[in-house]
Tab-separated table of C-alpha atoms in Angstrom:
chain	number	residue	atom	x	y	z
A	794	MET	CA	74.388	116.783	103.685
A	795	ALA	CA	73.532	120.468	103.343
A	796	LEU	CA	72.745	119.960	99.650
A	797	LEU	CA	70.472	116.997	100.395
A	798	GLY	CA	68.687	119.030	103.050
A	799	ARG	CA	68.026	121.838	100.568
A	800	ILE	CA	66.690	119.372	98.003
A	801	TYR	CA	64.293	117.719	100.447
A	802	ARG	CA	63.084	121.122	101.692
A	803	SER	CA	62.331	122.067	98.064
A	804	ASP	CA	64.837	124.900	98.485
A	805	PHE	CA	66.837	123.806	95.486
A	806	HIS	CA	66.127	124.702	91.842
A	807	VAL	CA	67.952	122.932	89.021
A	808	ASP	CA	67.894	124.186	85.451
A	809	PHE	CA	67.213	120.790	83.857
A	810	VAL	CA	65.835	122.177	80.618
A	811	GLY	CA	68.344	124.988	80.165
A	812	ARG	CA	71.264	122.555	80.401
A	813	ARG	CA	69.698	119.866	78.254
A	814	ARG	CA	72.593	119.844	75.781
A	815	VAL	CA	74.866	118.717	78.606
A	816	TRP	CA	72.473	115.890	79.516
A	817	TYR	CA	72.175	114.893	75.859
A	818	ALA	CA	75.950	114.669	75.613
A	819	VAL	CA	76.190	112.518	78.767
A	820	SER	CA	73.451	110.185	77.535
A	821	GLY	CA	75.091	109.976	74.117
A	822	VAL	CA	78.429	108.901	75.573
A	823	ILE	CA	76.785	106.241	77.759
A	824	LEU	CA	74.710	104.894	74.857
A	825	VAL	CA	77.731	104.705	72.549
A	826	ILE	CA	79.740	102.743	75.129
A	827	CYS	CA	76.861	100.308	75.683
A	828	ALA	CA	76.201	99.857	71.967
A	829	VAL	CA	79.879	99.192	71.198
A	830	SER	CA	80.047	96.620	73.988
A	831	MET	CA	76.915	94.839	72.768
A	832	ILE	CA	78.184	94.741	69.167
A	833	PHE	CA	81.778	93.647	69.747
A	834	ARG	CA	81.708	91.961	73.150
A	835	GLY	CA	78.254	90.449	72.931
A	836	PHE	CA	76.330	88.720	75.722
A	837	THR	CA	76.947	85.732	77.927
A	838	LEU	CA	73.779	83.773	77.283
A	839	GLY	CA	72.503	81.381	79.906
A	840	ILE	CA	71.737	77.800	79.145
A	841	GLU	CA	68.065	78.648	78.716
A	842	PHE	CA	68.884	80.741	75.656
A	843	SER	CA	71.953	79.017	74.229
A	844	GLY	CA	71.053	75.412	75.051
A	845	GLY	CA	73.439	72.844	76.518
A	846	ALA	CA	73.970	70.759	79.635
A	847	VAL	CA	74.632	71.639	83.269
A	848	PHE	CA	76.476	69.360	85.706
A	849	GLN	CA	76.440	70.129	89.412
A	850	LEU	CA	78.610	67.957	91.715
A	851	PRO	CA	80.460	68.119	95.068
A	852	SER	CA	83.894	69.724	94.853
A	853	HIS	CA	85.589	67.485	97.485
A	854	GLY	CA	88.511	69.896	97.659
A	855	GLY	CA	89.024	70.044	93.884
A	856	THR	CA	89.886	73.083	91.772
A	857	VAL	CA	88.474	74.710	88.661
A	858	GLU	CA	91.613	73.698	86.720
A	859	GLN	CA	90.911	70.060	87.461
A	860	VAL	CA	87.396	70.405	86.074
A	861	GLU	CA	88.759	71.982	82.894
A	862	GLN	CA	91.263	69.143	82.528
A	863	THR	CA	88.417	66.641	82.859
A	864	LEU	CA	86.498	68.383	80.084
A	865	SER	CA	89.531	68.222	77.817
A	866	SER	CA	89.963	64.507	78.533
A	867	VAL	CA	86.508	63.714	77.097
A	868	GLY	CA	86.948	65.922	74.026
A	869	ILE	CA	85.158	69.086	75.197
A	870	ASP	CA	86.920	72.417	74.777
A	871	PRO	CA	86.977	74.219	78.183
A	872	ALA	CA	86.581	77.545	76.339
A	873	ASP	CA	83.125	76.432	75.195
A	874	GLY	CA	81.996	75.742	78.763
A	875	VAL	CA	81.557	77.699	81.971
A	876	VAL	CA	82.952	76.345	85.243
A	877	GLN	CA	81.869	77.933	88.520
A	878	GLN	CA	82.826	77.008	92.078
A	879	LEU	CA	79.934	77.693	94.475
A	880	GLU	CA	81.482	78.657	97.785
A	881	THR	CA	78.340	78.337	99.905
A	882	SER	CA	77.422	74.797	98.838
A	883	LYS	CA	80.997	73.587	98.164
A	884	GLN	CA	80.014	72.432	94.704
A	885	PHE	CA	81.023	72.837	91.065
A	886	ARG	CA	78.619	74.017	88.395
A	887	VAL	CA	79.773	73.020	84.909
A	888	GLN	CA	77.929	74.322	81.851
A	889	THR	CA	78.744	72.790	78.476
A	890	PRO	CA	77.391	73.047	74.924
A	891	THR	CA	74.694	70.657	73.762
A	892	LEU	CA	75.863	67.047	74.217
A	893	THR	CA	74.640	63.701	73.020
A	894	ASP	CA	73.520	61.045	75.473
A	895	ALA	CA	76.820	59.192	75.049
A	896	GLN	CA	78.857	62.349	75.683
A	897	THR	CA	76.744	63.156	78.749
A	898	ASP	CA	77.329	59.693	80.253
A	899	LYS	CA	81.049	59.834	79.475
A	900	LEU	CA	81.527	63.236	81.122
A	901	THR	CA	79.505	62.154	84.172
A	902	ASP	CA	81.714	59.110	84.706
A	903	ALA	CA	84.894	61.178	84.260
A	904	LEU	CA	83.791	63.799	86.797
A	905	ALA	CA	82.762	61.111	89.312
A	906	LYS	CA	86.129	59.412	89.013
A	907	ARG	CA	88.171	62.632	89.224
A	908	PHE	CA	86.414	64.002	92.325
A	909	SER	CA	85.743	60.708	94.133
A	910	VAL	CA	81.973	60.712	93.799
A	911	THR	CA	80.716	57.295	94.959
A	912	ASP	CA	77.156	57.537	93.643
A	913	PRO	CA	77.094	59.578	90.401
A	914	ASP	CA	73.373	59.090	89.853
A	915	ARG	CA	72.568	60.697	93.214
A	916	ASP	CA	75.429	63.177	93.759
A	917	ILE	CA	75.826	64.550	90.210
A	918	ALA	CA	72.796	66.490	88.972
A	919	VAL	CA	72.564	66.729	85.184
A	920	SER	CA	70.088	68.964	83.321
A	921	THR	CA	69.973	69.468	79.577
A	922	VAL	CA	68.240	72.185	77.553
A	923	GLY	CA	67.837	72.039	73.797
A	924	SER	CA	68.776	74.968	71.610
A	925	SER	CA	65.253	75.053	70.152
A	926	TRP	CA	63.820	75.777	73.590
A	927	GLY	CA	66.236	78.692	74.033
A	928	SER	CA	65.345	80.208	70.652
A	929	THR	CA	61.640	79.889	71.503
A	930	ILE	CA	62.166	81.739	74.774
A	931	THR	CA	64.087	84.477	72.938
A	932	SER	CA	61.387	85.008	70.320
A	933	LYS	CA	58.644	85.065	72.960
A	934	ALA	CA	60.561	87.648	74.996
A	935	ILE	CA	60.957	89.901	71.933
A	936	GLN	CA	57.273	89.544	71.043
A	937	GLY	CA	56.230	90.436	74.565
A	938	LEU	CA	58.485	93.493	74.551
A	939	VAL	CA	57.109	94.756	71.229
A	940	VAL	CA	53.480	94.305	72.336
A	941	PHE	CA	54.266	96.090	75.597
A	942	LEU	CA	55.813	99.080	73.805
A	943	VAL	CA	52.930	99.389	71.338
A	944	LEU	CA	50.298	99.323	74.070
A	945	VAL	CA	52.168	101.886	76.149
A	946	MET	CA	52.573	104.147	73.114
A	947	ILE	CA	48.835	104.031	72.433
A	948	TYR	CA	47.938	104.707	76.064
A	949	LEU	CA	50.276	107.682	76.412
A	950	SER	CA	49.050	109.178	73.126
A	951	VAL	CA	45.441	109.005	74.346
A	952	ARG	CA	46.143	110.008	77.944
A	953	PHE	CA	48.502	112.872	77.144
A	954	GLU	CA	49.619	113.581	73.564
A	955	TRP	CA	51.711	111.861	70.931
A	956	LYS	CA	54.796	114.028	71.559
A	957	MET	CA	54.825	113.020	75.212
A	958	ALA	CA	54.458	109.394	74.095
A	959	VAL	CA	57.462	109.778	71.765
A	960	ALA	CA	59.584	111.303	74.550
A	961	ALA	CA	58.578	108.538	76.968
A	962	MET	CA	59.398	105.822	74.404
A	963	ALA	CA	62.784	107.409	73.726
A	964	ALA	CA	63.552	107.354	77.459
A	965	LEU	CA	62.379	103.746	77.616
A	966	ILE	CA	64.713	102.689	74.803
A	967	HIS	CA	67.488	104.630	76.535
A	968	ASP	CA	66.955	102.570	79.706
A	969	LEU	CA	66.848	99.303	77.744
A	970	VAL	CA	70.132	99.996	75.965
A	971	VAL	CA	71.872	101.077	79.173
A	972	THR	CA	70.695	97.997	81.097
A	973	MET	CA	71.683	95.510	78.399
A	974	GLY	CA	74.938	97.352	77.796
A	975	VAL	CA	75.899	96.975	81.450
A	976	TYR	CA	75.107	93.261	81.198
A	977	SER	CA	77.450	93.018	78.234
A	978	LEU	CA	80.206	94.972	79.991
A	979	VAL	CA	80.213	92.963	83.232
A	980	GLY	CA	79.654	89.596	81.534
A	981	PHE	CA	76.650	88.458	83.578
A	982	GLU	CA	74.587	85.655	82.094
A	983	VAL	CA	71.357	86.558	80.369
A	984	THR	CA	68.711	84.264	81.853
A	985	PRO	CA	64.898	84.271	82.094
A	986	SER	CA	65.382	86.167	85.374
A	987	THR	CA	67.041	88.915	83.349
A	988	VAL	CA	64.021	89.160	81.054
A	989	ILE	CA	61.682	89.407	84.037
A	990	ALA	CA	63.836	92.139	85.586
A	991	VAL	CA	63.928	94.104	82.315
A	992	LEU	CA	60.147	94.054	82.021
A	993	THR	CA	59.928	95.203	85.634
A	994	ILE	CA	62.225	98.180	85.186
A	995	LEU	CA	60.384	99.213	82.001
A	996	GLY	CA	57.257	99.696	84.054
A	997	PHE	CA	59.186	101.583	86.724
A	998	SER	CA	60.791	103.899	84.172
A	999	LEU	CA	57.434	104.699	82.587
A	1000	TYR	CA	55.867	105.358	85.988
A	1001	ASP	CA	58.462	107.978	86.862
A	1002	THR	CA	58.162	109.652	83.455
A	1003	VAL	CA	54.342	109.732	83.558
A	1004	VAL	CA	54.423	111.413	86.983
A	1005	VAL	CA	56.616	114.207	85.620
A	1006	PHE	CA	54.526	114.586	82.441
A	1007	ASP	CA	51.334	114.853	84.474
A	1008	ARG	CA	52.788	117.806	86.400
A	1009	VAL	CA	53.982	119.354	83.134
A	1010	ARG	CA	50.428	119.188	81.800
A	1011	GLU	CA	49.103	120.898	84.939
A	1012	ASN	CA	51.679	123.702	84.739
A	1013	THR	CA	50.986	124.374	81.048
A	1014	ALA	CA	47.186	123.970	81.129
A	1015	GLY	CA	46.436	127.716	80.723
A	1016	MET	CA	49.254	128.634	78.390
A	1017	ALA	CA	46.828	130.017	75.748
A	1018	THR	CA	46.279	133.125	77.909
A	1019	SER	CA	49.327	133.019	80.186
A	1020	HIS	CA	52.173	135.520	80.041
A	1021	ARG	CA	54.151	134.699	83.187
A	1022	ARG	CA	56.299	131.671	82.172
A	1023	THR	CA	57.486	130.196	78.915
A	1024	TYR	CA	56.768	126.551	78.118
A	1025	ALA	CA	60.364	125.600	78.906
A	1026	GLU	CA	60.227	127.383	82.277
A	1027	ALA	CA	56.905	125.757	83.212
A	1028	THR	CA	58.312	122.353	82.272
A	1029	ASN	CA	61.468	122.953	84.290
A	1030	ASP	CA	59.359	123.991	87.290
A	1031	ALA	CA	57.399	120.739	86.962
A	1032	LEU	CA	60.664	118.786	87.121
A	1033	ASN	CA	61.762	120.599	90.271
A	1034	GLU	CA	58.337	120.131	91.875
A	1035	THR	CA	58.486	116.355	91.350
A	1036	LEU	CA	62.214	116.019	92.070
A	1037	VAL	CA	61.831	115.000	95.717
A	1038	ARG	CA	59.136	112.473	94.867
A	1039	SER	CA	61.269	110.904	92.140
A	1040	LEU	CA	64.309	110.680	94.413
A	1041	ASN	CA	62.315	109.176	97.279
A	1042	THR	CA	60.692	106.569	95.039
A	1043	SER	CA	63.996	105.597	93.456
A	1044	LEU	CA	65.842	105.444	96.763
A	1045	ILE	CA	63.204	103.244	98.375
A	1046	ALA	CA	63.301	100.887	95.391
A	1047	LEU	CA	67.099	100.805	95.141
A	1048	ILE	CA	67.787	99.868	98.773
A	1049	PRO	CA	66.267	96.342	98.674
A	1050	VAL	CA	67.569	95.728	95.148
A	1051	ALA	CA	71.064	96.731	96.243
A	1052	SER	CA	70.729	94.285	99.127
A	1053	LEU	CA	69.936	91.495	96.672
A	1054	LEU	CA	72.866	92.404	94.451
A	1055	PHE	CA	75.649	93.202	96.922
A	1056	VAL	CA	74.624	91.156	99.959
A	1057	GLY	CA	72.722	88.234	98.467
A	1058	ALA	CA	74.818	87.656	95.344
A	1059	GLY	CA	78.075	89.230	96.464
A	1060	LEU	CA	78.528	88.221	100.095
A	1061	LEU	CA	76.279	85.186	100.384
A	1062	GLY	CA	77.091	83.799	96.956
A	1063	ALA	CA	73.509	83.327	95.782
A	1064	GLY	CA	74.321	83.356	92.075
A	1065	THR	CA	70.718	82.954	90.994
A	1066	LEU	CA	69.904	86.397	92.432
A	1067	LYS	CA	72.522	88.452	90.633
A	1068	ASP	CA	70.866	88.237	87.198
A	1069	LEU	CA	67.613	89.619	88.567
A	1070	ALA	CA	69.211	92.166	90.905
A	1071	LEU	CA	71.669	93.685	88.417
A	1072	ALA	CA	68.997	94.386	85.798
A	1073	GLN	CA	66.700	95.948	88.372
A	1074	PHE	CA	69.434	98.046	89.970
A	1075	VAL	CA	70.713	99.464	86.680
A	1076	GLY	CA	67.215	99.870	85.260
A	1077	ILE	CA	65.845	101.801	88.246
A	1078	ALA	CA	68.839	104.138	88.338
A	1079	SER	CA	68.704	104.681	84.578
A	1080	GLY	CA	64.942	105.228	84.673
A	1081	THR	CA	65.280	107.961	87.271
A	1082	TYR	CA	68.003	109.658	85.249
A	1083	SER	CA	66.103	109.475	81.954
A	1084	SER	CA	62.843	110.853	83.371
A	1085	LEU	CA	64.643	113.926	84.772
A	1086	PHE	CA	67.476	114.574	82.337
A	1087	PHE	CA	66.323	113.042	79.052
A	1088	ALA	CA	62.569	112.576	78.558
A	1089	THR	CA	61.345	115.996	79.722
A	1090	PRO	CA	64.054	118.098	77.996
A	1091	LEU	CA	63.332	116.104	74.821
A	1092	LEU	CA	59.652	116.981	75.188
A	1093	VAL	CA	60.549	120.689	75.278
A	1094	ASP	CA	62.492	120.341	72.028
A	1095	LEU	CA	59.575	118.495	70.397
A	1096	LYS	CA	57.088	121.192	71.480
A	1097	ARG	CA	59.275	124.162	70.563
A	1098	GLY	CA	57.929	124.419	67.006
A	1099	GLU	CA	54.217	124.505	67.913
A	1100	PRO	CA	52.442	127.834	67.198
A	1101	ALA	CA	50.850	127.900	70.664
A	1102	VAL	CA	54.225	127.481	72.376
A	1103	GLN	CA	55.822	130.134	70.155
A	1104	ALA	CA	52.948	132.551	70.886
A	1105	LEU	CA	53.345	131.921	74.614
A	1106	ASP	CA	57.078	132.614	74.485
A	1107	ALA	CA	56.435	135.835	72.516
A	1108	ARG	CA	53.840	137.062	75.067
A	1109	VAL	CA	56.188	136.371	77.943
A	1110	ALA	CA	59.012	138.242	76.183
A	1111	ARG	CA	56.786	141.298	75.530
A	1112	GLU	CA	55.491	141.359	79.105
A	1113	ARG	CA	58.993	141.174	80.530
A	1114	GLY	CA	60.113	143.944	78.191
A	1115	LYS	CA	57.315	146.203	79.479
A	1116	ARG	CA	58.262	145.477	83.072
A	1117	ALA	CA	61.915	146.231	82.397
A	1118	ARG	CA	61.054	149.588	80.788
A	1119	ALA	CA	58.709	150.476	83.657
A	1120	VAL	CA	61.394	149.697	86.235
A	1121	ALA	CA	63.933	151.777	84.328
A	1122	SER	CA	61.493	154.721	84.046
A	1123	THR	CA	60.646	154.585	87.771
A	1124	ALA	CA	64.301	154.492	88.732
A	1125	ALA	CA	65.027	157.528	86.512
A	1126	GLY	CA	62.532	159.737	88.409
A	1127	PRO	CA	58.838	160.795	88.371
A	1128	GLY	CA	57.656	162.182	85.065
A	1129	ALA	CA	60.689	160.898	83.197
A	1130	PRO	CA	60.018	160.190	79.520
A	1131	VAL	CA	60.083	156.663	78.144
A	1132	GLY	CA	63.599	155.654	77.371
A	1133	SER	CA	65.111	157.500	80.369
A	1134	PRO	CA	68.407	156.060	81.583
A	1135	ALA	CA	68.433	153.016	83.824
A	1136	PRO	CA	69.698	153.347	87.412
A	1137	ASP	CA	73.129	152.049	86.523
A	1138	GLU	CA	73.605	154.565	83.659
A	1139	PRO	CA	75.137	158.085	84.151
A	1140	VAL	CA	72.535	160.768	84.916
A	1141	SER	CA	72.996	164.457	83.976
A	1142	GLY	CA	73.117	167.179	86.629
A	1143	GLU	CA	69.845	168.730	85.519
A	1144	VAL	CA	67.929	165.442	85.760
A	1145	ALA	CA	69.482	164.762	89.150
A	1146	ALA	CA	68.523	168.224	90.438
A	1147	LEU	CA	64.943	167.909	89.210
A	1148	SER	CA	64.541	164.465	90.738
A	1149	ALA	CA	65.808	165.880	94.055
A	1150	GLY	CA	63.312	168.780	93.947
A	1151	GLY	CA	65.841	171.638	93.450
A	1152	ALA	CA	63.886	174.807	92.600
A	1153	ALA	CA	67.034	176.931	92.164
A	1154	LEU	CA	67.413	175.680	88.564
A	1155	ALA	CA	64.731	178.177	87.467
A	1156	ASP	CA	67.246	181.072	87.862
A	1157	ASP	CA	70.382	179.157	86.934
A	1158	PRO	CA	70.727	178.189	83.256
A	1159	VAL	CA	73.821	176.161	84.045
A	1160	GLY	CA	71.891	173.932	86.395
A	1161	ARG	CA	73.866	174.425	89.617
A	1162	PRO	CA	72.170	175.845	92.731
A	1163	GLY	CA	73.778	179.140	93.671
A	1164	GLY	CA	75.553	179.514	90.322
A	1165	PRO	CA	75.936	182.627	88.152
A	1166	GLY	CA	72.748	184.726	87.817
A	1167	ALA	CA	70.980	183.269	90.821
A	1168	ARG	CA	69.199	185.709	93.154
A	1169	GLU	CA	70.272	186.053	96.748
A	1170	PRO	CA	67.918	184.384	99.182
A	1171	VAL	CA	65.593	186.636	101.137
A	1172	PRO	CA	65.605	186.149	104.919
A	1173	ALA	CA	62.375	185.057	106.475
A	1174	GLY	CA	60.352	187.960	107.900
A	1175	ALA	CA	62.409	190.713	106.175
A	1176	GLY	CA	60.509	194.018	105.599
A	1177	LEU	CA	56.939	194.785	106.408
A	1178	GLY	CA	55.478	192.370	103.952
A	1179	GLY	CA	56.467	189.317	105.853
A	1180	PRO	CA	58.565	186.456	104.661
A	1181	GLY	CA	59.290	186.143	101.000
A	1182	ARG	CA	58.073	189.680	99.950
A	1183	ARG	CA	59.983	192.755	98.665
A	1184	PRO	CA	60.849	195.712	100.998
A	1185	PRO	CA	58.131	198.502	101.009
A	1186	THR	CA	58.759	201.692	98.976
A	1187	ALA	CA	58.833	205.252	100.430
A	1188	GLY	CA	55.219	205.977	99.374
A	1189	ALA	CA	54.009	202.868	101.001
A	1190	ALA	CA	55.837	203.858	104.177
A	1191	ARG	CA	54.138	207.309	104.203
A	1192	ARG	CA	50.759	205.749	103.644
A	1193	ALA	CA	51.448	203.524	106.581
A	1194	GLY	CA	51.980	206.607	108.785
A	1195	GLY	CA	55.727	206.783	108.703
A	1196	ARG	CA	58.167	209.406	107.437
A	1197	LYS	CA	60.269	209.596	104.353
A	1198	PRO	CA	63.566	208.106	105.019
A	1199	GLY	CA	66.347	210.709	105.166
A	1200	ARG	CA	64.075	213.860	105.526
A	1201	ARG	CA	63.044	215.890	108.521
A	1202	GLY	CA	59.351	216.829	108.627
A	1203	ARG	CA	56.461	217.361	110.868
A	1204	PRO	CA	53.963	214.832	111.832
A	1205	SER	CA	51.135	214.471	109.362
A	1206	GLY	CA	47.779	216.148	110.146
A	1207	LYS	CA	49.192	219.624	111.042
A	1208	LYS	CA	49.255	222.543	108.612
A	1209	ARG	CA	52.116	225.060	108.272
A	1210	ARG	CA	51.275	228.654	108.925
């Protein structure tokens, strides 16, 4: 809770860009797992894409094993079909490959007899989908996805720059692979609802990335004359400035989607919702991750070779070098030459005495106050000359009206006879 409070108070700074190799490694592992699952495990295609027939009938206390036995009795391999028992409606849903009219009638009669269905025409719902219709839906979905990506690429190149468009497209493909890979891993059916959900999360992922890129453009607008932050530091600051907004947007979107997935499909058994909810849940989470940990660090790597970015980094390095030398010179003492030792380096006794204002070094070649050859201090007010002056000589004493020290004489002004 303390960490969340710091994040939402903007009192938390994460080095997203500096640790980008770690994020690349995490994304690489996730993408490899998803790609391997899609290649070797494949997808469970719904009837809309694979074609076939669907029978829905009352269970009347029957079991899934009895349905599979009925399929075998009419010459249909149970491995080629999908049998589901719907708990909420107390019904069976049986999906089979494409059947002829004679096979459809034969299976309907067998199911009605096995599960005591009195009126098969009314109580057993049969729907058939041809394989040509499924292939048409697949091709249309791919065409729509390609057109969508091309239009987004053009828009981002005009609105921002082509390198930002490349980074955004890479994050978009990352989200697509992760979402479809999760579908392959969990074995959910790919239905038209899945396609709709995928198109939805593509827009969400791009929205989050564009928000971050817009702040990056603001932070790097004056980089031609700036010398305070490098391009990587300005980009990382943009990520931290939009972090709370990204988390709030994702959290608000994930709560209702999680309700659809875990409550609607999981607890209530609404199987038609799980295809839509799973794609949205995974896509929103992956889109938030990619916009923070993948797209923006990738943009920094793409911009690193530009002359303007290299010149900015060089100016920042020179300015920081000047500041470091100035701090070291100030810490070494006033009037210290350039290259004087830093505060944490050993300082000689002479430099230490001069920085402390010790005037006794003028009479002491060794550099220690009160050392060999140093004069004795003169008490304040000693002699007639006041403080700091030498004692008066004998002539000066006579001129002042005194007598010679050590001699007896008469007062001045009287002559001897």
